[in-house]
Amino acid sequence: MTPRVRFAPSPTGYFHVGSARTSLFNWLYARQSGGTFILRIEDTDAERGREEWLAGIITAMAWLGLSADEGPFRQSSFELRHRELAEKLYESGFLYACDCKRDQIDTRTKDRKTPGYDGYCRDRGVMRSETTGLRFRTPDLGETVVRDVIRGDVVFPHDAMEDFMAVKSSGAPLFPLANMIDDREMEITHVIRGEDLLPTAPKQILMWQALNEIDVTLDLPAYAHLPMLVNEQRKKLSKRKDPVAVESYRDKGYLPQAFVNYLSLLGWAPKGKDEILSLEQLVEQFRLEDVNHAPAFFDIAKMTHINGEYLRAMTVDAFMESAKPWVHPDEGDWVPSDHEIPWTRERFQEDRWRVIAPFVQERITMLSEVTAMIDFLFLETPRFDEAAVTKVLVNDADAVLILERAIEVFSVTDFVPEVLHAALADLSEAMGMKLRKTQAPIRVALTGTSVGPPLFESMVILGLDEVLKRLNAAVVIAQG
Ligand code: GLU
């Protein structure tokens, strides 16, 4: 049977990097096996779910290039079917009515060793009403074994499992019921999802057995629970403390292809040495059974490094295209949040950007760094970095002299990078200084900071007039 896999996110928050990894592994598995990748939005939690989170999932998946073969489906649209099968399960005795309140359960169970519900209503023959939910009658004896592609057999003894809720008192079907019904209806062959869902697997398997009794008999899907993602302290990534929203990485200027490449390494590794792999190579090389069960370190530094490699491997045109949202946002289809572009549309000059772009491309690891690196080209006065100004203009007693001599020399030098370079090298020698020392105040005068694109190329782009103007202004600053 050709594999059918699904990614089943709940739209209850920002699209998490862990969800992106789950989605990718499902997608890869489908692509390499000639199978079908289904997107099912589990939107039945009306209290926590929001339309904007759902839109975020769709946008993020499109950004990552993970398109679904079927869907997106909304779980809520299958509710009638969930309710119909819940009734049948109830009539057949797999579910029973329960009218216990949370505080009553807590009082009764506080001294029990096994956590959860104590089975109080199991045989009380509670009449159904608006205050009764339906619980699953978990067998007393035996155990349920989850056969996991990644973890092997994971055994759940029944005496440690509670009679879990399957239908709320409102009549709304709950996760273990709805999720398994949908997997059955969609003929899912492999459930690939995060490790946090492993404890729900035995409940779903029990549900599947019960559904086989009252409905058509189907094969159980194979399970693969992907390792959790941890931070530097080896703690589970926390929504509050760690940057986990996929959106935030797009905003910072990670390339989708680099991001996907990095995600693939979270719990899996290629056989060869090379970790830089295109989607096509990933489809070819990825093996679900080779996924590791140990927690995977979400290493932002490594991901950033990989992003830099991707940026440098691009053609200049592709780089300029990708950098658009950080250079001229009004032309892109989205604007990175929390990112300001300090120049006006009128002052922006495409030809200057084109000349500087290859140098910028060499020097950054995230596209959001582009803006600060080129703003001196489009601002009337550079945006001065105070620390740099203090260090190399105000506090360096030689700064004024260097700037004044540089003004003299540059005024009569051909404006080409090599010639400017040679002229400043000669001047430095004449002044008994290192080239690095003389470059420092000039760079701050022209660009406002100590780091940026190569100085002499930048000078050529600015042109003689602009260079002299900025050097003179810096003399005034240096004189205090
Ligand atoms: N909707 C569930 C969640 O987002 C996932 C269900 C599944 O993959 O089985 O946690």
GROMACS .gro file of C-alpha atoms and ligand atoms in nm:
model
  490
    1MET     CA    1   0.000   0.000   0.000
    2THR     CA    2   0.139   0.342  -0.084
    3PRO     CA    3   0.208   0.541   0.231
    4ARG     CA    4  -0.035   0.807   0.343
    5VAL     CA    5   0.099   1.039   0.608
    6ARG     CA    6  -0.046   1.344   0.772
    7PHE     CA    7   0.071   1.648   0.954
    8ALA     CA    8  -0.194   1.736   1.210
    9PRO     CA    9  -0.113   2.064   1.386
   10SER     CA   10  -0.345   2.234   1.632
   11PRO     CA   11  -0.373   2.608   1.562
   12THR     CA   12  -0.317   2.711   1.922
   13GLY     CA   13  -0.006   2.928   1.892
   14TYR     CA   14   0.275   3.041   1.668
   15PHE     CA   15   0.396   2.775   1.428
   16HIS     CA   16   0.669   2.606   1.632
   17VAL     CA   17   1.005   2.491   1.492
   18GLY     CA   18   0.922   2.143   1.626
   19SER     CA   19   0.603   2.139   1.420
   20ALA     CA   20   0.799   2.250   1.116
   21ARG     CA   21   1.037   1.957   1.168
   22THR     CA   22   0.741   1.715   1.205
   23SER     CA   23   0.589   1.853   0.891
   24LEU     CA   24   0.918   1.820   0.702
   25PHE     CA   25   0.975   1.458   0.808
   26ASN     CA   26   0.623   1.364   0.700
   27TRP     CA   27   0.669   1.546   0.371
   28LEU     CA   28   1.008   1.382   0.306
   29TYR     CA   29   0.868   1.039   0.382
   30ALA     CA   30   0.577   1.092   0.145
   31ARG     CA   31   0.796   1.229  -0.134
   32GLN     CA   32   1.050   0.950  -0.121
   33SER     CA   33   0.795   0.670  -0.099
   34GLY     CA   34   0.565   0.800  -0.369
   35GLY     CA   35   0.308   0.848  -0.096
   36THR     CA   36   0.059   1.116  -0.007
   37PHE     CA   37   0.114   1.402   0.236
   38ILE     CA   38  -0.204   1.528   0.401
   39LEU     CA   39  -0.248   1.846   0.602
   40ARG     CA   40  -0.515   1.818   0.868
   41ILE     CA   41  -0.570   2.112   1.098
   42GLU     CA   42  -0.691   1.986   1.435
   43ASP     CA   43  -0.906   2.284   1.515
   44THR     CA   44  -1.152   2.133   1.760
   45ASP     CA   45  -1.020   2.315   2.065
   46ALA     CA   46  -1.245   2.618   2.032
   47GLU     CA   47  -1.104   2.785   2.343
   48ARG     CA   48  -0.740   2.783   2.239
   49GLY     CA   49  -0.764   2.774   1.860
   50ARG     CA   50  -0.753   3.093   1.654
   51GLU     CA   51  -0.791   3.167   1.285
   52GLU     CA   52  -0.470   3.371   1.279
   53TRP     CA   53  -0.268   3.075   1.408
   54LEU     CA   54  -0.420   2.863   1.134
   55ALA     CA   55  -0.321   3.122   0.874
   56GLY     CA   56   0.029   3.118   1.027
   57ILE     CA   57   0.057   2.741   0.969
   58ILE     CA   58  -0.044   2.774   0.605
   59THR     CA   59   0.194   3.067   0.545
   60ALA     CA   60   0.487   2.897   0.716
   61MET     CA   61   0.440   2.572   0.526
   62ALA     CA   62   0.424   2.760   0.197
   63TRP     CA   63   0.741   2.946   0.294
   64LEU     CA   64   0.916   2.615   0.371
   65GLY     CA   65   0.797   2.472   0.040
   66LEU     CA   66   0.610   2.184   0.203
   67SER     CA   67   0.295   2.162  -0.001
   68ALA     CA   68   0.022   1.915   0.088
   69ASP     CA   69  -0.114   1.665  -0.162
   70GLU     CA   70  -0.448   1.662   0.017
   71GLY     CA   71  -0.595   1.929   0.238
   72PRO     CA   72  -0.579   2.146   0.432
   73PHE     CA   73  -0.871   1.973   0.600
   74ARG     CA   74  -1.026   2.101   0.917
   75GLN     CA   75  -1.092   1.843   1.181
   76SER     CA   76  -1.401   2.035   1.290
   77SER     CA   77  -1.564   1.953   0.956
   78PHE     CA   78  -1.564   1.583   1.050
   79GLU     CA   79  -1.743   1.632   1.379
   80LEU     CA   80  -2.066   1.461   1.272
   81ARG     CA   81  -1.871   1.145   1.195
   82HIS     CA   82  -1.691   1.165   1.532
   83ARG     CA   83  -2.023   1.198   1.712
   84GLU     CA   84  -2.179   0.914   1.514
   85LEU     CA   85  -1.897   0.675   1.600
   86ALA     CA   86  -1.889   0.791   1.961
   87GLU     CA   87  -2.256   0.691   1.989
   88LYS     CA   88  -2.179   0.348   1.851
   89LEU     CA   89  -1.888   0.306   2.091
   90TYR     CA   90  -2.117   0.402   2.376
   91GLU     CA   91  -2.390   0.162   2.266
   92SER     CA   92  -2.134  -0.118   2.245
   93GLY     CA   93  -2.002  -0.047   2.593
   94PHE     CA   94  -1.657   0.083   2.497
   95LEU     CA   95  -1.749   0.422   2.638
   96TYR     CA   96  -1.944   0.493   2.954
   97ALA     CA   97  -2.108   0.804   3.093
   98CYS     CA   98  -1.938   0.986   3.376
   99ASP     CA   99  -2.070   1.277   3.579
  100CYS     CA  100  -1.772   1.329   3.808
  101LYS     CA  101  -1.648   1.682   3.863
  102ARG     CA  102  -1.275   1.757   3.860
  103ASP     CA  103  -1.263   1.844   4.231
  104GLN     CA  104  -1.448   1.524   4.323
  105ILE     CA  105  -1.195   1.319   4.128
  106ASP     CA  106  -0.906   1.506   4.290
  107THR     CA  107  -1.042   1.446   4.640
  108ARG     CA  108  -1.094   1.077   4.576
  109THR     CA  109  -0.763   1.015   4.406
  110LYS     CA  110  -0.516   1.228   4.598
  111ASP     CA  111  -0.366   0.930   4.782
  112ARG     CA  112  -0.370   0.683   4.492
  113LYS     CA  113  -0.049   0.567   4.332
  114THR     CA  114  -0.181   0.555   3.973
  115PRO     CA  115  -0.255   0.899   3.845
  116GLY     CA  116  -0.573   1.006   3.672
  117TYR     CA  117  -0.931   0.892   3.688
  118ASP     CA  118  -1.023   0.612   3.930
  119GLY     CA  119  -1.302   0.445   3.732
  120TYR     CA  120  -1.567   0.560   3.977
  121CYS     CA  121  -1.849   0.575   3.719
  122ARG     CA  122  -1.753   0.261   3.530
  123ASP     CA  123  -2.028   0.045   3.663
  124ARG     CA  124  -2.260   0.297   3.819
  125GLY     CA  125  -2.484   0.305   3.513
  126VAL     CA  126  -2.486   0.684   3.510
  127MET     CA  127  -2.767   0.818   3.292
  128ARG     CA  128  -2.648   1.048   3.015
  129SER     CA  129  -2.733   1.412   3.047
  130GLU     CA  130  -2.590   1.754   2.971
  131THR     CA  131  -2.342   1.712   3.252
  132THR     CA  132  -2.204   1.373   3.158
  133GLY     CA  133  -1.902   1.310   2.940
  134LEU     CA  134  -1.803   0.976   2.793
  135ARG     CA  135  -1.498   0.787   2.911
  136PHE     CA  136  -1.317   0.498   2.749
  137ARG     CA  137  -1.327   0.172   2.941
  138THR     CA  138  -0.956   0.081   2.946
  139PRO     CA  139  -0.906  -0.293   2.997
  140ASP     CA  140  -0.793  -0.381   3.350
  141LEU     CA  141  -0.548  -0.646   3.249
  142GLY     CA  142  -0.271  -0.667   2.997
  143GLU     CA  143  -0.087  -0.395   2.820
  144THR     CA  144  -0.077  -0.198   2.497
  145VAL     CA  145   0.243  -0.201   2.298
  146VAL     CA  146   0.325   0.090   2.071
  147ARG     CA  147   0.547  -0.040   1.794
  148ASP     CA  148   0.750   0.263   1.712
  149VAL     CA  149   0.971   0.281   1.403
  150ILE     CA  150   1.218   0.500   1.594
  151ARG     CA  151   1.191   0.370   1.950
  152GLY     CA  152   1.108   0.003   1.910
  153ASP     CA  153   0.832  -0.139   2.132
  154VAL     CA  154   0.706   0.089   2.405
  155VAL     CA  155   0.490  -0.095   2.658
  156PHE     CA  156   0.202   0.069   2.843
  157PRO     CA  157   0.056  -0.159   3.116
  158HIS     CA  158  -0.320  -0.107   3.144
  159ASP     CA  159  -0.319  -0.084   3.520
  160ALA     CA  160  -0.128   0.242   3.485
  161MET     CA  161  -0.369   0.384   3.228
  162GLU     CA  162  -0.682   0.571   3.324
  163ASP     CA  163  -1.028   0.555   3.173
  164PHE     CA  164  -0.970   0.862   2.961
  165MET     CA  165  -1.229   1.111   2.840
  166ALA     CA  166  -1.338   1.062   2.480
  167VAL     CA  167  -1.634   1.300   2.462
  168LYS     CA  168  -1.687   1.616   2.664
  169SER     CA  169  -2.010   1.684   2.852
  170SER     CA  170  -2.092   1.934   2.576
  171GLY     CA  171  -2.089   1.639   2.336
  172ALA     CA  172  -1.768   1.758   2.170
  173PRO     CA  173  -1.537   1.470   2.072
  174LEU     CA  174  -1.191   1.483   2.230
  175PHE     CA  175  -0.845   1.428   2.089
  176PRO     CA  176  -0.796   1.049   2.138
  177LEU     CA  177  -1.126   0.983   1.964
  178ALA     CA  178  -1.126   1.247   1.689
  179ASN     CA  179  -0.761   1.199   1.601
  180MET     CA  180  -0.795   0.821   1.559
  181ILE     CA  181  -1.120   0.843   1.366
  182ASP     CA  182  -0.962   1.086   1.124
  183ASP     CA  183  -0.651   0.873   1.084
  184ARG     CA  184  -0.877   0.582   0.998
  185GLU     CA  185  -1.101   0.775   0.761
  186MET     CA  186  -0.796   0.915   0.583
  187GLU     CA  187  -0.638   0.570   0.571
  188ILE     CA  188  -0.319   0.694   0.731
  189THR     CA  189  -0.041   0.436   0.716
  190HIS     CA  190   0.227   0.617   0.922
  191VAL     CA  191   0.178   0.852   1.212
  192ILE     CA  192   0.494   1.062   1.229
  193ARG     CA  193   0.479   1.319   1.508
  194GLY     CA  194   0.652   1.460   1.812
  195GLU     CA  195   0.761   1.257   2.111
  196ASP     CA  196   0.528   1.458   2.336
  197LEU     CA  197   0.241   1.262   2.180
  198LEU     CA  198   0.381   0.918   2.264
  199PRO     CA  199   0.169   0.889   2.584
  200THR     CA  200  -0.146   0.936   2.376
  201ALA     CA  201  -0.054   0.651   2.140
  202PRO     CA  202  -0.177   0.362   2.362
  203LYS     CA  203  -0.511   0.540   2.406
  204GLN     CA  204  -0.538   0.576   2.031
  205ILE     CA  205  -0.449   0.212   1.978
  206LEU     CA  206  -0.721   0.105   2.223
  207MET     CA  207  -0.959   0.333   2.039
  208TRP     CA  208  -0.856   0.183   1.707
  209GLN     CA  209  -0.927  -0.169   1.840
  210ALA     CA  210  -1.269  -0.059   1.960
  211LEU     CA  211  -1.346   0.113   1.630
  212ASN     CA  212  -1.247  -0.204   1.445
  213GLU     CA  213  -1.518  -0.383   1.645
  214ILE     CA  214  -1.797  -0.140   1.568
  215ASP     CA  215  -1.692  -0.019   1.223
  216VAL     CA  216  -1.479  -0.149   0.937
  217THR     CA  217  -1.162  -0.337   1.026
  218LEU     CA  218  -0.852  -0.142   0.931
  219ASP     CA  219  -0.479  -0.181   0.979
  220LEU     CA  220  -0.316   0.013   1.258
  221PRO     CA  221  -0.083   0.284   1.127
  222ALA     CA  222   0.288   0.254   1.202
  223TYR     CA  223   0.409   0.503   1.462
  224ALA     CA  224   0.721   0.715   1.460
  225HIS     CA  225   0.764   0.958   1.747
  226LEU     CA  226   1.032   1.214   1.665
  227PRO     CA  227   1.278   1.321   1.935
  228MET     CA  228   1.200   1.636   2.125
  229LEU     CA  229   1.395   1.953   2.060
  230VAL     CA  230   1.607   2.091   2.343
  231ASN     CA  231   1.791   2.417   2.402
  232GLU     CA  232   2.152   2.474   2.501
  233GLN     CA  233   2.076   2.373   2.861
  234ARG     CA  234   1.935   2.048   2.722
  235LYS     CA  235   1.589   2.152   2.838
  236LYS     CA  236   1.282   2.108   2.621
  237LEU     CA  237   1.241   2.417   2.400
  238SER     CA  238   1.011   2.649   2.584
  239LYS     CA  239   0.757   2.865   2.407
  240ARG     CA  240   0.826   3.146   2.651
  241LYS     CA  241   1.204   3.133   2.685
  242ASP     CA  242   1.330   3.013   2.348
  243PRO     CA  243   1.269   3.162   2.006
  244VAL     CA  244   1.048   2.888   1.865
  245ALA     CA  245   0.826   3.063   1.612
  246VAL     CA  246   0.913   2.977   1.253
  247GLU     CA  247   0.793   3.325   1.160
  248SER     CA  248   1.067   3.485   1.369
  249TYR     CA  249   1.332   3.304   1.165
  250ARG     CA  250   1.178   3.422   0.842
  251ASP     CA  251   1.178   3.777   0.985
  252LYS     CA  252   1.546   3.753   1.076
  253GLY     CA  253   1.632   3.653   0.725
  254TYR     CA  254   1.692   3.281   0.726
  255LEU     CA  255   1.643   3.133   0.382
  256PRO     CA  256   1.371   2.870   0.366
  257GLN     CA  257   1.603   2.620   0.197
  258ALA     CA  258   1.866   2.666   0.471
  259PHE     CA  259   1.603   2.644   0.743
  260VAL     CA  260   1.461   2.322   0.599
  261ASN     CA  261   1.811   2.181   0.563
  262TYR     CA  262   1.883   2.255   0.927
  263LEU     CA  263   1.550   2.111   1.044
  264SER     CA  264   1.631   1.785   0.867
  265LEU     CA  265   1.935   1.745   1.094
  266LEU     CA  266   1.725   1.755   1.410
  267GLY     CA  267   1.718   1.388   1.495
  268TRP     CA  268   1.852   1.263   1.163
  269ALA     CA  269   2.194   1.275   0.997
  270PRO     CA  270   2.302   1.196   0.643
  271LYS     CA  271   2.537   0.900   0.596
  272GLY     CA  272   2.794   1.115   0.416
  273LYS     CA  273   2.992   1.402   0.565
  274ASP     CA  274   2.812   1.679   0.382
  275GLU     CA  275   2.529   1.827   0.583
  276ILE     CA  276   2.437   2.089   0.326
  277LEU     CA  277   2.164   1.914   0.134
  278SER     CA  278   1.898   2.039  -0.103
  279LEU     CA  279   1.538   1.928  -0.070
  280GLU     CA  280   1.593   1.683  -0.356
  281GLN     CA  281   1.895   1.533  -0.182
  282LEU     CA  282   1.702   1.511   0.143
  283VAL     CA  283   1.418   1.328  -0.029
  284GLU     CA  284   1.672   1.082  -0.163
  285GLN     CA  285   1.875   1.031   0.155
  286PHE     CA  286   1.627   1.067   0.441
  287ARG     CA  287   1.535   0.744   0.622
  288LEU     CA  288   1.263   0.743   0.885
  289GLU     CA  289   1.411   0.435   1.053
  290ASP     CA  290   1.743   0.616   1.094
  291VAL     CA  291   1.589   0.892   1.304
  292ASN     CA  292   1.746   0.898   1.646
  293HIS     CA  293   1.538   0.895   1.963
  294ALA     CA  294   1.777   1.107   2.173
  295PRO     CA  295   1.668   1.469   2.223
  296ALA     CA  296   1.792   1.693   1.943
  297PHE     CA  297   1.972   2.018   2.025
  298PHE     CA  298   1.817   2.310   1.839
  299ASP     CA  299   2.144   2.486   1.776
  300ILE     CA  300   2.072   2.835   1.648
  301ALA     CA  301   2.442   2.908   1.597
  302LYS     CA  302   2.478   2.607   1.370
  303MET     CA  303   2.165   2.697   1.180
  304THR     CA  304   2.295   3.052   1.135
  305HIS     CA  305   2.622   2.917   1.004
  306ILE     CA  306   2.436   2.699   0.754
  307ASN     CA  307   2.229   2.999   0.650
  308GLY     CA  308   2.551   3.191   0.581
  309GLU     CA  309   2.673   2.906   0.360
  310TYR     CA  310   2.351   2.915   0.161
  311LEU     CA  311   2.371   3.292   0.124
  312ARG     CA  312   2.725   3.278  -0.008
  313ALA     CA  313   2.639   2.999  -0.253
  314MET     CA  314   2.368   3.207  -0.421
  315THR     CA  315   2.405   3.406  -0.740
  316VAL     CA  316   2.414   3.780  -0.674
  317ASP     CA  317   2.077   3.818  -0.844
  318ALA     CA  318   1.916   3.553  -0.626
  319PHE     CA  319   2.074   3.710  -0.321
  320MET     CA  320   1.938   4.053  -0.412
  321GLU     CA  321   1.596   3.905  -0.472
  322SER     CA  322   1.593   3.727  -0.135
  323ALA     CA  323   1.717   4.041   0.041
  324LYS     CA  324   1.436   4.258  -0.100
  325PRO     CA  325   1.224   4.270   0.217
  326TRP     CA  326   1.522   4.414   0.405
  327VAL     CA  327   1.614   4.659   0.131
  328HIS     CA  328   1.290   4.785  -0.023
  329PRO     CA  329   1.004   4.643   0.175
  330ASP     CA  330   0.723   4.812  -0.013
  331GLU     CA  331   0.793   4.592  -0.313
  332GLY     CA  332   0.778   4.257  -0.137
  333ASP     CA  333   0.465   4.062  -0.052
  334TRP     CA  334   0.546   4.070   0.317
  335VAL     CA  335   0.736   4.294   0.554
  336PRO     CA  336   0.960   4.149   0.827
  337SER     CA  337   0.827   4.252   1.164
  338ASP     CA  338   1.039   4.459   1.404
  339HIS     CA  339   1.268   4.565   1.126
  340GLU     CA  340   1.304   4.924   1.017
  341ILE     CA  341   1.459   5.050   0.702
  342PRO     CA  342   1.601   5.394   0.779
  343TRP     CA  343   1.617   5.538   0.427
  344THR     CA  344   1.340   5.682   0.216
  345ARG     CA  345   1.233   5.539  -0.115
  346GLU     CA  346   1.369   5.849  -0.291
  347ARG     CA  347   1.717   5.813  -0.146
  348PHE     CA  348   1.747   5.444  -0.232
  349GLN     CA  349   1.967   5.381  -0.537
  350GLU     CA  350   1.945   5.043  -0.702
  351ASP     CA  351   2.281   5.081  -0.879
  352ARG     CA  352   2.463   5.139  -0.550
  353TRP     CA  353   2.293   4.835  -0.400
  354ARG     CA  354   2.392   4.624  -0.699
  355VAL     CA  355   2.760   4.718  -0.665
  356ILE     CA  356   2.777   4.659  -0.291
  357ALA     CA  357   2.558   4.344  -0.286
  358PRO     CA  358   2.833   4.085  -0.358
  359PHE     CA  359   3.045   4.225  -0.073
  360VAL     CA  360   2.753   4.219   0.167
  361GLN     CA  361   2.667   3.866   0.060
  362GLU     CA  362   3.013   3.753   0.172
  363ARG     CA  363   2.981   3.910   0.515
  364ILE     CA  364   2.643   3.822   0.659
  365THR     CA  365   2.472   3.515   0.800
  366MET     CA  366   2.116   3.649   0.806
  367LEU     CA  367   1.943   3.872   0.554
  368SER     CA  368   1.828   4.112   0.827
  369GLU     CA  369   2.193   4.219   0.861
  370VAL     CA  370   2.186   4.371   0.514
  371THR     CA  371   2.006   4.689   0.616
  372ALA     CA  372   2.260   4.811   0.870
  373MET     CA  373   2.545   4.721   0.638
  374ILE     CA  374   2.430   4.936   0.349
  375ASP     CA  375   2.239   5.220   0.513
  376PHE     CA  376   2.537   5.458   0.484
  377LEU     CA  377   2.482   5.454   0.108
  378PHE     CA  378   2.128   5.586   0.131
  379LEU     CA  379   2.137   5.820   0.431
  380GLU     CA  380   2.238   6.183   0.410
  381THR     CA  381   2.445   6.145   0.727
  382PRO     CA  382   2.562   5.799   0.832
  383ARG     CA  383   2.399   5.649   1.137
  384PHE     CA  384   2.688   5.684   1.383
  385ASP     CA  385   2.769   5.405   1.622
  386GLU     CA  386   2.857   5.593   1.938
  387ALA     CA  387   3.110   5.346   2.068
  388ALA     CA  388   3.299   5.352   1.739
  389VAL     CA  389   3.287   5.732   1.720
  390THR     CA  390   3.423   5.765   2.073
  391LYS     CA  391   3.696   5.510   2.019
  392VAL     CA  392   3.838   5.605   1.681
  393LEU     CA  393   3.733   5.967   1.634
  394VAL     CA  394   3.703   6.135   1.973
  395ASN     CA  395   3.951   5.944   2.186
  396ASP     CA  396   4.220   5.886   1.927
  397ALA     CA  397   4.455   6.186   1.925
  398ASP     CA  398   4.573   6.101   1.572
  399ALA     CA  399   4.227   6.098   1.417
  400VAL     CA  400   4.213   6.463   1.308
  401LEU     CA  401   4.551   6.447   1.142
  402ILE     CA  402   4.471   6.119   0.964
  403LEU     CA  403   4.144   6.260   0.832
  404GLU     CA  404   4.300   6.587   0.716
  405ARG     CA  405   4.585   6.414   0.535
  406ALA     CA  406   4.341   6.165   0.383
  407ILE     CA  407   4.129   6.452   0.249
  408GLU     CA  408   4.436   6.598   0.076
  409VAL     CA  409   4.541   6.265  -0.071
  410PHE     CA  410   4.198   6.142  -0.184
  411SER     CA  411   4.123   6.477  -0.352
  412VAL     CA  412   4.394   6.407  -0.605
  413THR     CA  413   4.366   6.029  -0.641
  414ASP     CA  414   4.190   5.831  -0.911
  415PHE     CA  415   3.866   5.699  -0.765
  416VAL     CA  416   3.921   5.325  -0.818
  417PRO     CA  417   3.954   5.081  -0.527
  418GLU     CA  418   4.312   4.964  -0.594
  419VAL     CA  419   4.446   5.316  -0.643
  420LEU     CA  420   4.272   5.445  -0.330
  421HIS     CA  421   4.408   5.149  -0.139
  422ALA     CA  422   4.765   5.217  -0.259
  423ALA     CA  423   4.731   5.589  -0.184
  424LEU     CA  424   4.622   5.526   0.175
  425ALA     CA  425   4.895   5.262   0.217
  426ASP     CA  426   5.155   5.522   0.110
  427LEU     CA  427   5.008   5.781   0.339
  428SER     CA  428   5.012   5.538   0.631
  429GLU     CA  429   5.375   5.463   0.569
  430ALA     CA  430   5.460   5.830   0.551
  431MET     CA  431   5.281   5.883   0.881
  432GLY     CA  432   5.451   5.581   1.038
  433MET     CA  433   5.122   5.408   1.101
  434LYS     CA  434   4.963   5.075   1.013
  435LEU     CA  435   4.704   5.078   0.737
  436ARG     CA  436   4.450   4.943   0.987
  437LYS     CA  437   4.505   5.245   1.206
  438THR     CA  438   4.447   5.500   0.929
  439GLN     CA  439   4.151   5.311   0.787
  440ALA     CA  440   3.963   5.311   1.117
  441PRO     CA  441   3.862   5.682   1.141
  442ILE     CA  442   3.796   5.695   0.768
  443ARG     CA  443   3.561   5.400   0.787
  444VAL     CA  444   3.368   5.547   1.078
  445ALA     CA  445   3.354   5.885   0.901
  446LEU     CA  446   3.206   5.732   0.588
  447THR     CA  447   2.987   5.450   0.718
  448GLY     CA  448   2.923   5.542   1.082
  449THR     CA  449   3.054   5.207   1.211
  450SER     CA  450   3.367   4.995   1.235
  451VAL     CA  451   3.234   4.695   1.047
  452GLY     CA  452   3.092   4.676   0.700
  453PRO     CA  453   3.170   4.625   0.336
  454PRO     CA  454   3.526   4.684   0.210
  455LEU     CA  455   3.629   5.045   0.255
  456PHE     CA  456   3.773   5.132  -0.085
  457GLU     CA  457   3.479   4.983  -0.278
  458SER     CA  458   3.246   5.176  -0.049
  459MET     CA  459   3.437   5.496  -0.121
  460VAL     CA  460   3.401   5.449  -0.494
  461ILE     CA  461   3.027   5.396  -0.460
  462LEU     CA  462   2.992   5.713  -0.250
  463GLY     CA  463   3.204   5.917  -0.495
  464LEU     CA  464   3.461   6.189  -0.427
  465ASP     CA  465   3.221   6.468  -0.323
  466GLU     CA  466   3.034   6.256  -0.071
  467VAL     CA  467   3.360   6.115   0.067
  468LEU     CA  468   3.512   6.460   0.119
  469LYS     CA  469   3.194   6.588   0.276
  470ARG     CA  470   3.184   6.304   0.527
  471LEU     CA  471   3.557   6.323   0.606
  472ASN     CA  472   3.527   6.694   0.675
  473ALA     CA  473   3.225   6.638   0.897
  474ALA     CA  474   3.424   6.375   1.087
  475VAL     CA  475   3.710   6.620   1.143
  476VAL     CA  476   3.464   6.842   1.327
  477ILE     CA  477   3.340   6.549   1.535
  478ALA     CA  478   3.697   6.440   1.613
  479GLN     CA  479   3.791   6.791   1.720
  480GLY     CA  480   3.515   6.758   1.979
  481GLU     N1  481  -0.294   1.798   1.690
  481GLU     C1  482  -0.189   1.737   1.765
  481GLU     C2  483  -0.093   1.842   1.814
  481GLU     O1  484  -0.076   1.944   1.749
  481GLU     C3  485  -0.108   1.638   1.687
  481GLU     C4  486  -0.179   1.513   1.660
  481GLU     C5  487  -0.102   1.404   1.591
  481GLU     O2  488  -0.007   1.433   1.518
  481GLU     O3  489  -0.140   1.291   1.610
  481GLU     O4  490  -0.032   1.823   1.917
   0.00000   0.00000   0.00000
